[in-house]
Amino acid sequence: MRIIVVANANEGGKTAAQIFSQELQNGAKVFGLATGSTPLSTYRELCNSDLDFSDCSSVNLDEYVGISAANPESYAYFMHQNLFAAKPFAHSFIPNGMAKEIDEEISRYNRVIDEHPVDLQILGIGQNGHIGFNEPGTPFDSLTHKVALTESTINANSRFFDDIRDVPKEALTMGLKSICQAKHILLLAYGQNKADAINKMVNGPVSEELPASILQNHANVTVIVDEEAASGL
Ligand code: GLP
C-alpha cells in the first residue's frame, strides 16, 4: 500500500483529485465512487476542476434499501448533489434500493460491475473497518448483496438524519470481491475516529473481522490519510 499523509481533508481532496486526473490521462474510463463525508473534499476539487468525465462511467458502491433517489438521504441524491450535477458521466450506476425484486437487482448490479470494470475505486472506511457497507464478518469472496447494518454504522450514519429511527436498517452493497476487482483503489480517511481502523487495515492481520484488511492483498492501493487518521500507524 502506498500511504500519503496530508495535513487535512482539504489537502487530501486535492491529492485525490490529482490521482483522478492522472488516471484519466492514462485512459481510465470507469470510476468507482463512494459516499459519506470523507469523499466530499475530493468531489469538491473535481467539481472545481476542468476534468471531463462525459465519456466515462461511474459505478457506486452502495445504497440504502427502502429510500428513493428523490430522498435527500439517499446515496443517489448525494451523488447528484455533490458530483454529477457539476460533472456528469456518460452513465452512472447505483444500486436501486427501491427495487421490488431485490435478488434481481443484485444480479443486475453484478452484471453492471462485470460490464464496467472499475479503473479507479474511491473508498472511505467505517470506524469498524467496513468498506462500502461490508460489515465485519462479510466473506472476502462476496459480490453484491443485501446487508443488515450494524448498530455502530446506524449510529454513525444517524448524524445525517433528523431521527435515528429514520436511518435505514438495510442496504445493498458491492461485495469485497467486487471492490477488489478495481485496478487501483484509493482509500481516504480523516480524523482521529478512523485511526484504529486505519492501523488495523495496514498493520493488522488480514481478517474478515476487519473488512478493509483485504486491501493488503491488492496490488495497487493508495491510502490518503490526515495526521489524525495516521496517528496509530
Ligand atoms: C457509510 C458508507 C461508507 C463510508 C462510511 C464512512 O457506511 N457506506 O462507504 O465509507 O459510511 O463514512 P464517513 O466518510 O462519513 O465517515
mmCIF file of N, CA and C in Angstrom, residues 1 5 10 13 22 36 39 49 60 67 72 80 96 105 115 121 126 149 153 206 210 213 229:
data_model
loop_
_atom_site.group_PDB
_atom_site.id
_atom_site.type_symbol
_atom_site.label_atom_id
_atom_site.label_comp_id
_atom_site.label_asym_id
_atom_site.label_seq_id
_atom_site.Cartn_x
_atom_site.Cartn_y
_atom_site.Cartn_z
ATOM 1 N N MET A 1 0.846 -1.195 0.000
ATOM 2 C CA MET A 1 0.000 0.000 0.000
ATOM 3 C C MET A 1 0.882 1.247 0.000
ATOM 4 N N VAL A 5 0.357 10.872 3.718
ATOM 5 C CA VAL A 5 -0.191 11.600 4.867
ATOM 6 C C VAL A 5 -0.304 13.077 4.496
ATOM 7 N N ASN A 10 -8.968 18.889 3.219
ATOM 8 C CA ASN A 10 -8.866 19.714 2.004
ATOM 9 C C ASN A 10 -7.668 19.313 1.162
ATOM 10 N N GLY A 13 -8.287 16.033 -0.462
ATOM 11 C CA GLY A 13 -9.138 16.169 -1.645
ATOM 12 C C GLY A 13 -8.330 16.585 -2.868
ATOM 13 N N GLN A 22 -4.601 11.949 -13.146
ATOM 14 C CA GLN A 22 -3.601 11.039 -13.742
ATOM 15 C C GLN A 22 -4.263 9.828 -14.362
ATOM 16 N N GLY A 36 -20.617 9.264 1.858
ATOM 17 C CA GLY A 36 -20.108 9.566 3.197
ATOM 18 C C GLY A 36 -19.464 10.940 3.180
ATOM 19 N N PRO A 39 -15.393 11.507 1.102
ATOM 20 C CA PRO A 39 -15.032 11.887 -0.275
ATOM 21 C C PRO A 39 -15.442 13.308 -0.659
ATOM 22 N N SER A 49 -12.599 21.529 -10.951
ATOM 23 C CA SER A 49 -11.502 21.296 -11.895
ATOM 24 C C SER A 49 -12.030 21.376 -13.331
ATOM 25 N N ASN A 60 -21.367 3.194 -8.372
ATOM 26 C CA ASN A 60 -21.301 3.466 -6.938
ATOM 27 C C ASN A 60 -21.312 2.191 -6.098
ATOM 28 N N ILE A 67 -35.248 3.676 0.539
ATOM 29 C CA ILE A 67 -35.428 5.109 0.300
ATOM 30 C C ILE A 67 -35.108 5.404 -1.168
ATOM 31 N N PRO A 72 -33.404 13.067 0.053
ATOM 32 C CA PRO A 72 -32.092 13.711 0.215
ATOM 33 C C PRO A 72 -31.073 12.854 0.975
ATOM 34 N N HIS A 80 -25.746 13.062 -6.908
ATOM 35 C CA HIS A 80 -26.197 14.123 -7.812
ATOM 36 C C HIS A 80 -25.781 15.490 -7.274
ATOM 37 N N ASN A 96 -30.347 0.113 -6.871
ATOM 38 C CA ASN A 96 -31.684 0.659 -6.659
ATOM 39 C C ASN A 96 -32.270 0.048 -5.385
ATOM 40 N N GLU A 105 -32.302 -7.222 -8.604
ATOM 41 C CA GLU A 105 -31.495 -6.004 -8.571
ATOM 42 C C GLU A 105 -30.024 -6.350 -8.271
ATOM 43 N N GLU A 115 -19.600 -5.631 -16.527
ATOM 44 C CA GLU A 115 -19.527 -4.951 -17.835
ATOM 45 C C GLU A 115 -18.760 -3.630 -17.759
ATOM 46 N N GLN A 121 -11.128 3.079 -7.957
ATOM 47 C CA GLN A 121 -12.212 2.982 -6.970
ATOM 48 C C GLN A 121 -11.874 3.824 -5.756
ATOM 49 N N GLY A 126 -15.342 2.745 7.460
ATOM 50 C CA GLY A 126 -16.114 2.913 8.697
ATOM 51 C C GLY A 126 -15.204 2.737 9.907
ATOM 52 N N LEU A 149 -27.478 -3.441 8.478
ATOM 53 C CA LEU A 149 -26.431 -2.553 9.008
ATOM 54 C C LEU A 149 -26.233 -2.811 10.509
ATOM 55 N N THR A 153 -22.866 1.286 12.746
ATOM 56 C CA THR A 153 -22.999 2.022 11.479
ATOM 57 C C THR A 153 -24.275 2.859 11.484
ATOM 58 N N VAL A 206 -4.851 -9.951 8.065
ATOM 59 C CA VAL A 206 -5.881 -9.913 7.017
ATOM 60 C C VAL A 206 -7.009 -10.825 7.500
ATOM 61 N N LEU A 210 -12.043 -7.455 9.965
ATOM 62 C CA LEU A 210 -11.708 -6.054 9.632
ATOM 63 C C LEU A 210 -11.742 -5.985 8.101
ATOM 64 N N SER A 213 -9.028 -4.865 5.725
ATOM 65 C CA SER A 213 -7.718 -5.540 5.708
ATOM 66 C C SER A 213 -7.522 -6.332 4.423
ATOM 67 N N ALA A 229 -5.799 10.509 11.389
ATOM 68 C CA ALA A 229 -6.133 9.141 10.974
ATOM 69 C C ALA A 229 -4.884 8.273 10.874
#
